[in-house]
Tab-separated table of C-alpha atoms in Angstrom:
chain	number	residue	atom	x	y	z
A	1	UNK	CA	5.835	-104.810	37.256
A	2	UNK	CA	8.122	-102.036	36.087
A	3	UNK	CA	10.689	-100.927	38.691
A	4	UNK	CA	12.377	-98.285	36.555
A	5	UNK	CA	11.590	-94.676	37.338
A	6	UNK	CA	11.368	-91.590	35.171
A	7	UNK	CA	11.557	-87.886	35.909
A	8	UNK	CA	8.216	-86.058	35.876
A	9	UNK	CA	7.807	-83.191	33.434
A	10	UNK	CA	4.850	-80.847	33.215
A	11	UNK	CA	3.639	-80.388	29.638
A	12	UNK	CA	1.642	-77.186	29.223
A	13	UNK	CA	-1.173	-78.715	27.168
A	14	UNK	CA	-4.829	-78.446	28.197
A	15	UNK	CA	-6.389	-81.831	27.354
A	16	UNK	CA	-9.774	-80.896	28.903
A	17	UNK	CA	-11.101	-83.623	31.189
A	18	UNK	CA	-8.702	-86.288	29.884
A	19	UNK	CA	-5.442	-87.393	31.496
A	20	UNK	CA	-2.714	-87.624	28.847
A	21	UNK	CA	0.869	-88.817	29.372
A	22	UNK	CA	3.843	-88.422	27.014
A	23	UNK	CA	6.768	-90.838	26.596
A	24	UNK	CA	9.651	-90.532	24.125
A	25	UNK	CA	9.811	-93.336	21.580
A	26	UNK	CA	13.405	-94.105	22.704
A	27	UNK	CA	12.400	-94.315	26.390
A	28	UNK	CA	13.704	-97.581	27.915
A	29	UNK	CA	10.468	-98.065	29.851
A	30	UNK	CA	8.398	-97.577	26.711
A	31	UNK	CA	10.424	-100.200	24.864
A	32	UNK	CA	10.640	-102.667	27.761
A	33	UNK	CA	6.966	-102.604	28.666
A	34	UNK	CA	5.666	-102.773	25.099
A	35	UNK	CA	3.394	-99.758	25.494
A	36	UNK	CA	1.429	-98.560	22.464
A	37	UNK	CA	0.187	-95.111	21.571
A	38	UNK	CA	-3.316	-94.403	22.971
A	39	UNK	CA	-3.049	-97.290	25.431
A	40	UNK	CA	-3.877	-96.552	29.072
A	41	UNK	CA	-1.078	-96.518	31.631
A	42	UNK	CA	-0.876	-96.212	35.406
A	43	UNK	CA	1.442	-93.548	36.830
A	44	UNK	CA	2.636	-93.596	40.447
A	45	UNK	CA	4.453	-90.970	42.510
A	46	UNK	CA	4.612	-90.461	46.288
A	47	UNK	CA	1.799	-92.976	46.925
A	48	UNK	CA	-0.442	-91.150	44.443
A	49	UNK	CA	-1.733	-92.960	41.359
A	50	UNK	CA	-3.527	-91.804	38.249
A	51	UNK	CA	-4.486	-93.376	34.922
A	52	UNK	CA	-3.710	-91.671	31.625
A	53	UNK	CA	-3.833	-92.165	27.864
A	54	UNK	CA	-0.332	-92.518	26.380
A	55	UNK	CA	0.951	-90.334	23.560
A	56	UNK	CA	4.319	-91.221	21.973
A	57	UNK	CA	6.745	-88.371	21.249
A	58	UNK	CA	9.656	-88.178	18.795
A	59	UNK	CA	10.820	-84.680	19.794
A	60	UNK	CA	13.125	-84.513	22.828
A	61	UNK	CA	12.218	-80.828	23.218
A	62	UNK	CA	8.798	-82.021	24.420
A	63	UNK	CA	9.965	-84.915	26.585
A	64	UNK	CA	13.342	-86.684	26.734
A	65	UNK	CA	13.854	-90.492	26.877
A	66	UNK	CA	14.332	-90.284	30.670
A	67	UNK	CA	11.185	-88.247	31.352
A	68	UNK	CA	7.447	-88.770	31.625
A	69	UNK	CA	5.353	-85.815	30.533
A	70	UNK	CA	1.876	-85.085	31.892
A	71	UNK	CA	-0.776	-82.754	30.502
A	72	UNK	CA	-2.105	-79.996	32.761
A	73	UNK	CA	-5.148	-82.072	33.776
A	74	UNK	CA	-3.057	-85.145	34.662
A	75	UNK	CA	-0.314	-83.133	36.386
A	76	UNK	CA	-2.822	-81.445	38.683
A	77	UNK	CA	-4.510	-84.757	39.471
A	78	UNK	CA	-1.248	-86.558	40.334
A	79	UNK	CA	-0.365	-83.684	42.686
A	80	UNK	CA	3.389	-84.308	42.500
A	81	UNK	CA	6.230	-81.857	41.960
A	82	UNK	CA	8.059	-81.502	38.670
A	83	UNK	CA	11.324	-83.509	38.381
A	84	UNK	CA	10.215	-86.004	41.037
A	85	UNK	CA	10.531	-89.737	40.347
A	86	UNK	CA	7.545	-91.518	38.827
A	87	UNK	CA	6.948	-95.104	37.792
A	88	UNK	CA	4.803	-96.319	34.921
A	89	UNK	CA	2.864	-99.571	34.511
A	90	UNK	CA	0.146	-100.995	32.304
A	91	UNK	CA	-3.305	-99.945	33.506
A	92	UNK	CA	-5.812	-102.546	34.534
A	93	UNK	CA	-8.403	-103.408	31.901
A	94	UNK	CA	-11.665	-101.440	32.281
A	95	UNK	CA	-13.987	-104.422	32.712
A	96	UNK	CA	-17.091	-102.269	32.288
A	97	UNK	CA	-16.296	-101.869	28.579
A	98	UNK	CA	-17.874	-105.305	28.204
A	99	UNK	CA	-21.179	-103.732	29.276
A	100	UNK	CA	-20.726	-100.939	26.719
A	101	UNK	CA	-20.217	-103.539	23.993
A	102	UNK	CA	-23.361	-105.335	25.120
A	103	UNK	CA	-25.242	-102.028	24.894
A	104	UNK	CA	-23.894	-101.456	21.380
A	105	UNK	CA	-25.362	-104.848	20.509
A	106	UNK	CA	-28.752	-103.727	21.804
A	107	UNK	CA	-28.831	-105.363	25.234
A	108	UNK	CA	-30.463	-103.772	28.259
A	109	UNK	CA	-28.058	-102.828	31.070
A	110	UNK	CA	-28.549	-103.167	34.828
A	111	UNK	CA	-27.860	-100.756	37.674
A	112	UNK	CA	-24.650	-102.662	38.421
A	113	UNK	CA	-23.535	-102.187	34.795
A	114	UNK	CA	-24.076	-98.432	34.938
A	115	UNK	CA	-22.363	-98.180	38.330
A	116	UNK	CA	-19.317	-100.001	36.919
A	117	UNK	CA	-19.233	-97.783	33.816
A	118	UNK	CA	-19.524	-94.484	35.715
A	119	UNK	CA	-16.953	-95.593	38.292
A	120	UNK	CA	-14.446	-96.452	35.568
A	121	UNK	CA	-15.105	-93.122	33.834
A	122	UNK	CA	-14.631	-91.261	37.126
A	123	UNK	CA	-11.292	-93.040	37.642
A	124	UNK	CA	-10.139	-92.053	34.112
A	125	UNK	CA	-10.139	-95.666	32.910
A	126	UNK	CA	-12.015	-94.580	29.762
A	127	UNK	CA	-10.405	-92.665	26.933
A	128	UNK	CA	-12.507	-90.081	25.129
A	129	UNK	CA	-13.006	-92.594	22.309
A	130	UNK	CA	-14.438	-95.117	24.766
A	131	UNK	CA	-16.687	-92.481	26.337
A	132	UNK	CA	-17.883	-91.581	22.844
A	133	UNK	CA	-18.731	-95.239	22.256
A	134	UNK	CA	-20.791	-95.254	25.469
A	135	UNK	CA	-22.600	-92.037	24.513
A	136	UNK	CA	-23.431	-93.286	21.025
A	137	UNK	CA	-24.579	-96.661	22.392
A	138	UNK	CA	-26.955	-94.978	24.852
A	139	UNK	CA	-27.980	-92.127	22.537
A	140	UNK	CA	-31.437	-91.140	21.358
A	141	UNK	CA	-33.941	-93.884	22.245
A	142	UNK	CA	-31.487	-96.588	23.306
A	143	UNK	CA	-32.208	-96.175	27.049
A	144	UNK	CA	-35.553	-97.252	28.483
A	145	UNK	CA	-36.913	-95.379	31.492
A	146	UNK	CA	-35.420	-97.827	34.010
A	147	UNK	CA	-31.997	-97.476	32.392
A	148	UNK	CA	-32.262	-93.676	32.588
A	149	UNK	CA	-32.979	-94.067	36.301
A	150	UNK	CA	-30.000	-96.432	36.707
A	151	UNK	CA	-27.686	-94.021	34.860
A	152	UNK	CA	-28.899	-91.041	36.914
A	153	UNK	CA	-28.341	-92.896	40.169
A	154	UNK	CA	-24.905	-94.136	39.094
A	155	UNK	CA	-23.775	-90.646	38.028
A	156	UNK	CA	-25.049	-89.190	41.282
A	157	UNK	CA	-23.026	-91.638	43.356
A	158	UNK	CA	-19.669	-90.823	41.695
A	159	UNK	CA	-19.285	-87.375	43.288
A	160	UNK	CA	-20.048	-85.284	46.318
A	161	UNK	CA	-23.620	-84.735	47.465
A	162	UNK	CA	-24.496	-81.553	49.315
A	163	UNK	CA	-26.866	-81.576	52.273
A	164	UNK	CA	-28.198	-78.185	53.283
A	165	UNK	CA	-30.118	-79.447	56.306
A	166	UNK	CA	-33.333	-77.798	55.090
A	167	UNK	CA	-36.629	-79.339	54.041
A	168	UNK	CA	-37.042	-77.021	51.040
A	169	UNK	CA	-34.132	-76.576	48.612
A	170	UNK	CA	-35.338	-75.436	45.193
A	171	UNK	CA	-33.895	-75.295	41.690
A	172	UNK	CA	-34.920	-74.702	38.099
A	173	UNK	CA	-33.567	-76.095	34.850
A	174	UNK	CA	-34.354	-75.615	31.168
A	175	UNK	CA	-33.532	-78.461	28.782
A	176	UNK	CA	-32.034	-75.903	26.384
A	177	UNK	CA	-32.296	-75.385	22.656
A	178	UNK	CA	-33.642	-71.818	22.840
A	179	UNK	CA	-30.949	-69.151	22.302
A	180	UNK	CA	-30.875	-66.315	24.833
A	181	UNK	CA	-33.128	-68.140	27.303
A	182	UNK	CA	-31.165	-66.922	30.332
A	183	UNK	CA	-34.029	-67.095	32.827
A	184	UNK	CA	-32.027	-68.850	35.572
A	185	UNK	CA	-29.989	-65.693	36.179
A	186	UNK	CA	-33.230	-63.878	36.975
A	187	UNK	CA	-35.064	-66.669	38.774
A	188	UNK	CA	-32.231	-67.225	41.279
A	189	UNK	CA	-32.070	-63.664	42.690
A	190	UNK	CA	-35.882	-63.371	42.749
A	191	UNK	CA	-36.356	-66.664	44.590
A	192	UNK	CA	-33.399	-66.054	46.917
A	193	UNK	CA	-34.789	-62.586	47.757
A	194	UNK	CA	-38.021	-64.333	48.746
A	195	UNK	CA	-35.924	-66.278	51.258
A	196	UNK	CA	-35.911	-69.718	49.636
A	197	UNK	CA	-32.658	-71.672	49.282
A	198	UNK	CA	-31.683	-72.007	45.590
A	199	UNK	CA	-28.094	-73.272	45.059
A	200	UNK	CA	-27.968	-73.107	41.264
A	201	UNK	CA	-25.132	-75.081	39.697
A	202	UNK	CA	-24.989	-75.224	35.908
A	203	UNK	CA	-23.029	-76.911	33.154
A	204	UNK	CA	-21.316	-74.970	30.441
A	205	UNK	CA	-22.788	-74.913	26.951
A	206	UNK	CA	-22.890	-78.258	25.134
A	207	UNK	CA	-24.396	-77.398	21.749
A	208	UNK	CA	-25.607	-73.833	22.466
A	209	UNK	CA	-23.849	-70.431	22.138
A	210	UNK	CA	-23.927	-69.965	25.933
A	211	UNK	CA	-24.859	-71.771	29.110
A	212	UNK	CA	-25.795	-70.189	32.420
A	213	UNK	CA	-22.256	-70.681	33.744
A	214	UNK	CA	-20.742	-69.110	30.589
A	215	UNK	CA	-22.994	-66.057	30.927
A	216	UNK	CA	-22.656	-65.639	34.694
A	217	UNK	CA	-18.886	-65.710	34.191
A	218	UNK	CA	-19.193	-62.297	32.524
A	219	UNK	CA	-20.332	-60.882	35.876
A	220	UNK	CA	-18.683	-63.064	38.525
A	221	UNK	CA	-16.427	-66.011	39.261
A	222	UNK	CA	-18.232	-69.316	38.695
A	223	UNK	CA	-15.441	-71.808	39.458
A	224	UNK	CA	-16.201	-72.145	43.168
A	225	UNK	CA	-14.814	-74.684	45.607
A	226	UNK	CA	-17.426	-76.698	47.520
A	227	UNK	CA	-16.521	-74.721	50.650
A	228	UNK	CA	-16.959	-71.326	49.012
A	229	UNK	CA	-20.180	-72.400	47.305
A	230	UNK	CA	-21.537	-73.505	50.681
A	231	UNK	CA	-20.610	-70.213	52.350
A	232	UNK	CA	-22.197	-68.103	49.582
A	233	UNK	CA	-25.447	-70.063	49.613
A	234	UNK	CA	-25.683	-69.919	53.398
A	235	UNK	CA	-25.136	-66.173	53.394
A	236	UNK	CA	-27.141	-65.129	50.324
A	237	UNK	CA	-29.609	-68.054	49.961
A	238	UNK	CA	-28.477	-68.638	46.385
A	239	UNK	CA	-25.628	-68.873	43.892
A	240	UNK	CA	-24.987	-69.205	40.150
A	241	UNK	CA	-21.964	-71.468	39.837
A	242	UNK	CA	-20.397	-74.012	37.492
A	243	UNK	CA	-20.998	-77.539	38.772
A	244	UNK	CA	-17.595	-78.858	37.636
A	245	UNK	CA	-15.362	-77.447	40.362
A	246	UNK	CA	-17.936	-78.332	43.001
A	247	UNK	CA	-17.350	-82.010	42.062
A	248	UNK	CA	-21.073	-82.678	41.790
A	249	UNK	CA	-21.724	-85.711	39.541
A	250	UNK	CA	-18.242	-85.293	37.939
A	251	UNK	CA	-18.870	-88.047	35.391
A	252	UNK	CA	-21.486	-85.765	33.847
A	253	UNK	CA	-18.831	-83.113	33.161
A	254	UNK	CA	-16.481	-85.722	31.679
A	255	UNK	CA	-19.219	-86.933	29.335
A	256	UNK	CA	-20.169	-83.360	28.395
A	257	UNK	CA	-16.540	-82.792	27.339
A	258	UNK	CA	-17.093	-85.526	24.730
A	259	UNK	CA	-20.693	-84.596	23.881
A	260	UNK	CA	-19.795	-80.991	23.021
A	261	UNK	CA	-17.536	-81.593	19.979
A	262	UNK	CA	-19.770	-84.446	18.772
A	263	UNK	CA	-22.952	-82.373	19.124
A	264	UNK	CA	-24.626	-85.229	21.042
A	265	UNK	CA	-27.448	-84.365	23.427
A	266	UNK	CA	-29.774	-87.381	23.679
A	267	UNK	CA	-32.860	-87.298	25.892
A	268	UNK	CA	-31.856	-90.144	28.205
A	269	UNK	CA	-28.419	-88.641	28.814
A	270	UNK	CA	-30.004	-85.210	29.245
A	271	UNK	CA	-32.448	-86.381	31.920
A	272	UNK	CA	-29.689	-88.250	33.765
A	273	UNK	CA	-27.368	-85.238	33.530
A	274	UNK	CA	-29.933	-82.744	34.837
A	275	UNK	CA	-31.302	-84.849	37.689
A	276	UNK	CA	-27.933	-86.183	38.893
A	277	UNK	CA	-26.593	-82.616	39.116
A	278	UNK	CA	-29.690	-81.293	40.905
A	279	UNK	CA	-29.750	-84.132	43.431
A	280	UNK	CA	-26.006	-83.799	44.031
A	281	UNK	CA	-26.576	-80.092	44.746
A	282	UNK	CA	-29.053	-81.072	47.455
A	283	UNK	CA	-32.260	-80.001	45.690
A	284	UNK	CA	-35.555	-81.267	47.096
A	285	UNK	CA	-37.872	-79.404	44.670
A	286	UNK	CA	-37.167	-78.845	40.967
A	287	UNK	CA	-38.959	-76.999	38.157
A	288	UNK	CA	-38.068	-78.250	34.645
A	289	UNK	CA	-38.728	-76.019	31.625
A	290	UNK	CA	-39.372	-77.809	28.299
A	291	UNK	CA	-39.691	-75.298	25.437
A	292	UNK	CA	-41.603	-76.603	22.394
A	293	UNK	CA	-41.314	-75.193	18.902
A	294	UNK	CA	-40.556	-76.138	15.286
A	295	UNK	CA	-36.813	-75.462	15.731
A	296	UNK	CA	-36.492	-76.236	19.469
A	297	UNK	CA	-35.025	-79.448	20.915
A	298	UNK	CA	-38.586	-80.690	21.413
A	299	UNK	CA	-40.688	-79.910	18.346
A	300	UNK	CA	-44.080	-81.419	19.124
A	301	UNK	CA	-46.353	-81.445	22.146
A	302	UNK	CA	-46.544	-85.247	22.092
A	303	UNK	CA	-42.768	-85.503	22.480
A	304	UNK	CA	-42.841	-82.892	25.266
A	305	UNK	CA	-45.445	-84.888	27.194
A	306	UNK	CA	-43.385	-88.079	26.804
A	307	UNK	CA	-40.272	-86.283	28.073
A	308	UNK	CA	-42.256	-84.872	31.003
A	309	UNK	CA	-43.325	-88.409	31.944
A	310	UNK	CA	-39.694	-89.570	31.806
A	311	UNK	CA	-38.584	-86.726	34.103
A	312	UNK	CA	-41.448	-87.510	36.501
A	313	UNK	CA	-40.694	-91.253	36.525
A	314	UNK	CA	-37.004	-90.797	37.355
A	315	UNK	CA	-37.718	-87.940	39.777
A	316	UNK	CA	-40.242	-90.040	41.706
A	317	UNK	CA	-37.784	-92.939	42.007
A	318	UNK	CA	-35.116	-90.599	43.332
A	319	UNK	CA	-37.497	-88.878	45.752
A	320	UNK	CA	-37.307	-85.339	44.399
A	321	UNK	CA	-40.441	-83.184	44.060
A	322	UNK	CA	-40.453	-82.352	40.384
A	323	UNK	CA	-42.756	-80.213	38.261
A	324	UNK	CA	-42.460	-79.799	34.504
A	325	UNK	CA	-43.663	-76.699	32.655
A	326	UNK	CA	-44.025	-76.725	28.860
A	327	UNK	CA	-43.278	-73.298	27.371
A	328	UNK	CA	-43.258	-71.473	24.014
A	329	UNK	CA	-40.058	-72.312	22.127
A	330	UNK	CA	-40.910	-70.841	18.737
A	331	UNK	CA	-38.177	-68.187	18.823
A	332	UNK	CA	-35.169	-67.024	20.894
A	333	UNK	CA	-35.857	-65.398	24.281
A	334	UNK	CA	-34.409	-61.949	24.859
A	335	UNK	CA	-32.243	-60.130	22.349
A	336	UNK	CA	-28.681	-61.255	22.984
A	337	UNK	CA	-27.285	-64.638	21.956
A	338	UNK	CA	-23.814	-65.244	23.416
A	339	UNK	CA	-22.368	-64.720	26.929
A	340	UNK	CA	-21.770	-60.952	26.950
A	341	UNK	CA	-24.988	-60.039	25.144
A	342	UNK	CA	-27.075	-62.365	27.327
A	343	UNK	CA	-25.507	-60.958	30.512
A	344	UNK	CA	-26.430	-57.477	29.301
A	345	UNK	CA	-30.066	-58.553	28.845
A	346	UNK	CA	-30.199	-60.055	32.338
A	347	UNK	CA	-28.875	-56.912	34.002
A	348	UNK	CA	-31.291	-54.729	32.027
A	349	UNK	CA	-34.217	-56.784	33.359
A	350	UNK	CA	-32.895	-56.653	36.940
A	351	UNK	CA	-32.378	-52.893	36.676
A	352	UNK	CA	-35.940	-52.445	35.319
A	353	UNK	CA	-34.450	-50.751	32.268
A	354	UNK	CA	-37.229	-49.660	29.852
A	355	UNK	CA	-35.186	-51.200	27.016
A	356	UNK	CA	-34.990	-54.598	28.740
A	357	UNK	CA	-36.369	-57.499	26.651
A	358	UNK	CA	-39.961	-57.980	27.794
A	359	UNK	CA	-40.158	-61.667	26.846
A	360	UNK	CA	-37.159	-62.534	29.047
A	361	UNK	CA	-38.691	-60.598	31.944
A	362	UNK	CA	-42.117	-62.194	31.520
A	363	UNK	CA	-40.896	-65.783	31.270
A	364	UNK	CA	-38.546	-65.349	34.238
A	365	UNK	CA	-41.390	-64.016	36.388
A	366	UNK	CA	-43.616	-66.959	35.439
A	367	UNK	CA	-40.910	-69.497	36.315
A	368	UNK	CA	-39.922	-67.720	39.533
A	369	UNK	CA	-43.597	-67.544	40.503
A	370	UNK	CA	-44.010	-71.299	40.056
A	371	UNK	CA	-40.975	-71.956	42.256
A	372	UNK	CA	-42.134	-69.520	44.945
A	373	UNK	CA	-45.352	-71.544	45.093
A	374	UNK	CA	-43.279	-74.487	46.372
A	375	UNK	CA	-43.248	-72.433	49.598
A	376	UNK	CA	-46.018	-73.909	51.785
A	377	UNK	CA	-46.816	-70.408	53.072
A	378	UNK	CA	-47.653	-69.166	49.562
A	379	UNK	CA	-51.097	-69.895	48.176
A	380	UNK	CA	-51.467	-71.233	44.651
A	381	UNK	CA	-51.635	-68.468	42.066
A	382	UNK	CA	-49.836	-65.880	44.246
A	383	UNK	CA	-46.294	-66.685	43.125
A	384	UNK	CA	-46.238	-64.496	40.030
A	385	UNK	CA	-47.355	-61.360	41.907
A	386	UNK	CA	-44.746	-61.973	44.616
A	387	UNK	CA	-42.007	-62.445	42.007
A	388	UNK	CA	-43.027	-59.303	40.156
A	389	UNK	CA	-42.976	-57.243	43.356
A	390	UNK	CA	-39.483	-58.516	44.203
A	391	UNK	CA	-38.224	-57.564	40.735
A	392	UNK	CA	-39.986	-54.191	40.499
A	393	UNK	CA	-38.883	-53.131	43.984
A	394	UNK	CA	-35.178	-53.643	43.232
A	395	UNK	CA	-34.815	-56.462	45.769
A	396	UNK	CA	-33.861	-58.921	43.014
A	397	UNK	CA	-31.131	-56.577	41.752
A	398	UNK	CA	-29.773	-56.118	45.277
A	399	UNK	CA	-29.712	-59.886	45.769
A	400	UNK	CA	-27.962	-60.444	42.437
A	401	UNK	CA	-25.323	-57.850	43.291
A	402	UNK	CA	-24.748	-59.540	46.657
A	403	UNK	CA	-24.347	-62.956	44.970
A	404	UNK	CA	-21.959	-61.487	42.384
A	405	UNK	CA	-19.851	-59.872	45.093
A	406	UNK	CA	-19.843	-63.089	47.110
A	407	UNK	CA	-18.711	-65.220	44.164
A	408	UNK	CA	-16.099	-62.684	43.080
A	409	UNK	CA	-16.944	-59.565	41.072
A	410	UNK	CA	-15.435	-59.291	37.602
A	411	UNK	CA	-14.764	-56.126	35.621
A	412	UNK	CA	-17.925	-55.925	33.556
A	413	UNK	CA	-17.887	-54.727	29.960
A	414	UNK	CA	-20.948	-55.343	27.804
A	415	UNK	CA	-19.235	-54.128	24.610
A	416	UNK	CA	-19.713	-56.848	21.975
A	417	UNK	CA	-17.074	-58.170	19.555
A	418	UNK	CA	-15.069	-55.756	17.427
A	419	UNK	CA	-16.354	-57.041	14.078
A	420	UNK	CA	-20.027	-56.383	13.312
A	421	UNK	CA	-22.211	-57.511	10.415
A	422	UNK	CA	-25.720	-56.104	10.044
A	423	UNK	CA	-28.359	-58.415	8.582
A	424	UNK	CA	-31.091	-56.418	6.836
A	425	UNK	CA	-34.552	-57.157	5.441
A	426	UNK	CA	-34.647	-57.071	1.656
A	427	UNK	CA	-38.333	-56.114	1.597
A	428	UNK	CA	-41.189	-54.995	3.812
A	429	UNK	CA	-43.314	-57.470	5.727
A	430	UNK	CA	-44.033	-59.098	9.083
A	431	UNK	CA	-41.549	-61.421	10.810
A	432	UNK	CA	-43.366	-64.741	11.134
A	433	UNK	CA	-40.562	-67.038	12.235
A	434	UNK	CA	-37.029	-67.137	13.648
A	435	UNK	CA	-35.058	-70.391	13.393
A	436	UNK	CA	-33.586	-71.223	16.827
A	437	UNK	CA	-31.109	-73.728	15.418
A	438	UNK	CA	-29.821	-71.394	12.735
A	439	UNK	CA	-29.455	-68.420	15.087
A	440	UNK	CA	-27.570	-70.600	17.580
A	441	UNK	CA	-25.346	-71.911	14.788
A	442	UNK	CA	-24.560	-68.393	13.558
A	443	UNK	CA	-23.622	-67.299	17.092
A	444	UNK	CA	-21.402	-70.360	17.582
A	445	UNK	CA	-19.675	-69.923	14.222
A	446	UNK	CA	-19.045	-66.299	15.235
A	447	UNK	CA	-17.133	-67.627	18.249
A	448	UNK	CA	-19.582	-68.021	21.154
A	449	UNK	CA	-19.291	-69.230	23.865
A	450	UNK	CA	-15.481	-69.496	23.835
A	451	UNK	CA	-15.217	-65.889	22.679
A	452	UNK	CA	-17.391	-64.186	25.270
A	453	UNK	CA	-18.087	-61.069	23.202
A	454	UNK	CA	-19.144	-62.982	20.101
A	455	UNK	CA	-22.773	-63.647	19.274
A	456	UNK	CA	-25.963	-62.287	17.767
A	457	UNK	CA	-28.045	-59.275	18.849
A	458	UNK	CA	-31.670	-59.502	17.704
A	459	UNK	CA	-33.444	-56.255	16.852
A	460	UNK	CA	-36.659	-57.814	15.491
A	461	UNK	CA	-38.832	-60.624	16.854
A	462	UNK	CA	-41.838	-62.493	15.496
A	463	UNK	CA	-44.841	-60.241	14.898
A	464	UNK	CA	-42.685	-57.174	14.222
A	465	UNK	CA	-43.329	-55.189	11.057
A	466	UNK	CA	-40.197	-54.363	9.062
A	467	UNK	CA	-39.413	-52.185	6.069
A	468	UNK	CA	-36.926	-52.967	3.353
A	469	UNK	CA	-33.442	-52.195	4.669
A	470	UNK	CA	-34.348	-52.458	8.363
A	471	UNK	CA	-31.731	-54.231	10.477
A	472	UNK	CA	-33.029	-57.613	11.669
A	473	UNK	CA	-30.000	-58.447	13.811
A	474	UNK	CA	-26.283	-57.884	14.188
A	475	UNK	CA	-23.574	-60.557	14.267
A	476	UNK	CA	-20.513	-59.849	16.414
A	477	UNK	CA	-17.141	-61.631	16.361
A	478	UNK	CA	-13.753	-61.125	17.973
A	479	UNK	CA	-11.683	-62.649	15.166
A	480	UNK	CA	-11.836	-62.005	11.430
A	481	UNK	CA	-11.851	-65.702	10.484
A	482	UNK	CA	-14.908	-66.369	12.666
A	483	UNK	CA	-16.546	-63.199	11.354
A	484	UNK	CA	-16.117	-64.293	7.741
A	485	UNK	CA	-17.438	-67.814	8.450
A	486	UNK	CA	-20.496	-66.384	10.215
A	487	UNK	CA	-21.136	-63.942	7.363
A	488	UNK	CA	-21.097	-66.791	4.815
A	489	UNK	CA	-23.504	-68.795	6.965
A	490	UNK	CA	-25.893	-65.831	7.189
A	491	UNK	CA	-25.783	-65.408	3.417
A	492	UNK	CA	-26.845	-69.050	3.007
A	493	UNK	CA	-29.700	-68.805	5.520
A	494	UNK	CA	-30.276	-65.886	7.869
A	495	UNK	CA	-32.863	-67.734	9.973
A	496	UNK	CA	-35.760	-65.283	9.472
A	497	UNK	CA	-39.023	-65.812	7.592
A	498	UNK	CA	-41.302	-63.011	6.467
A	499	UNK	CA	-45.078	-62.919	5.976
A	500	UNK	CA	-47.536	-65.781	6.284
A	501	UNK	CA	-46.223	-67.409	3.134
A	502	UNK	CA	-42.951	-68.022	5.007
A	503	UNK	CA	-40.725	-66.696	2.219
A	504	UNK	CA	-37.113	-66.640	3.406
A	505	UNK	CA	-35.391	-63.288	3.639
A	506	UNK	CA	-31.961	-62.791	2.143
A	507	UNK	CA	-29.297	-60.366	3.240
């Protein structure tokens, strides 16, 4: 065991859900212990221990031979002061990697295997490369329904689990893939105004231009401590928060940090991610929205029914009342695609603005109505009318404003990005299709969700009649490089089809 100590140095690098340590190549400890770059090391200070991936440095301006540098993530986790003495040792081998290798070879894993894997991930024993290996090994159809249940249960057990002490705690989740589908931000205030408890915690976007947490962040603080989240929900009967800071199923957030750049979003992982987060948040009743369309995540009704059965199987085993609704996913919902534009749409619906997107309003009312019918005092079929009355009366807006104030009001500005490119129809006709994947890709290339004001603003939807030269949509970006990339992508394929023949429009 190494008895030499080094001086701790804070390195201002955001390594996003991965502990990274930095040692100079001439460091005596580095030479004596035979460390290698990208190996995992154990760092100890004041009875605190963390594991980190080692990076080797040749520039003493970053870290000197007598110092150990820690990235922002690792420094916060070690919770030690800068310049204090730290010791460094080899990290113990992550034994659960043997199970990952068995999965790569096509073997079926047990609950114990998944518990070992998620525990090692939670304790930072896995590098991002090793997490990527796990995600690829379990991707697409490599998990049977029992394995999805095992993974969900294992992820649930790695973090905190909230208990609201109520028999009815509701939630709603969409599997994603439909740009602008920001119904949760309308369902929560409607349902909470009805008096039902709906503690909505959401992940940030994985492969989309915005997630619920990204969009809500335009209006309010979403990084809530478990204590603050609890207080807000108790007072207002609902919240719209990011699940990461609440430490609910934290392994899910660590895996998402790897899934995002790889563009991985397999069904087994998705089901485990959604249900582990909802159960950790204390939900007893859950409505799952599966949009189906030619460019949605789920493209055929047969696949949607199979996914519904998987959700129901895992939900039953974990004792959560779960209902799945299959919805129209043939085009984006609302007008805005990207955090700022989607937040604008939500507030227009809440304010009963005549210009509010009617499809976003209608779908939100249908979903809220289904959730309200979880209430034993509400008769079947009455939920929609109750939800509509809550929205039309302004009670939903009042509830949303109360939740925003409770979470921490932000200075709201719905002005989109400074660079704007108008995409126009080159001939007259009827819009017969809008490609969800392409519109999402354009918005992401423009900068969303990292650049909050970037995105796409749709002016025409399917069924609309257009004349030559009419603006179909506008692309907004904050930076010229993103703007130029998005413009080139639009010129290759603008995502719209015209007339029954399906001829592609050009810009």
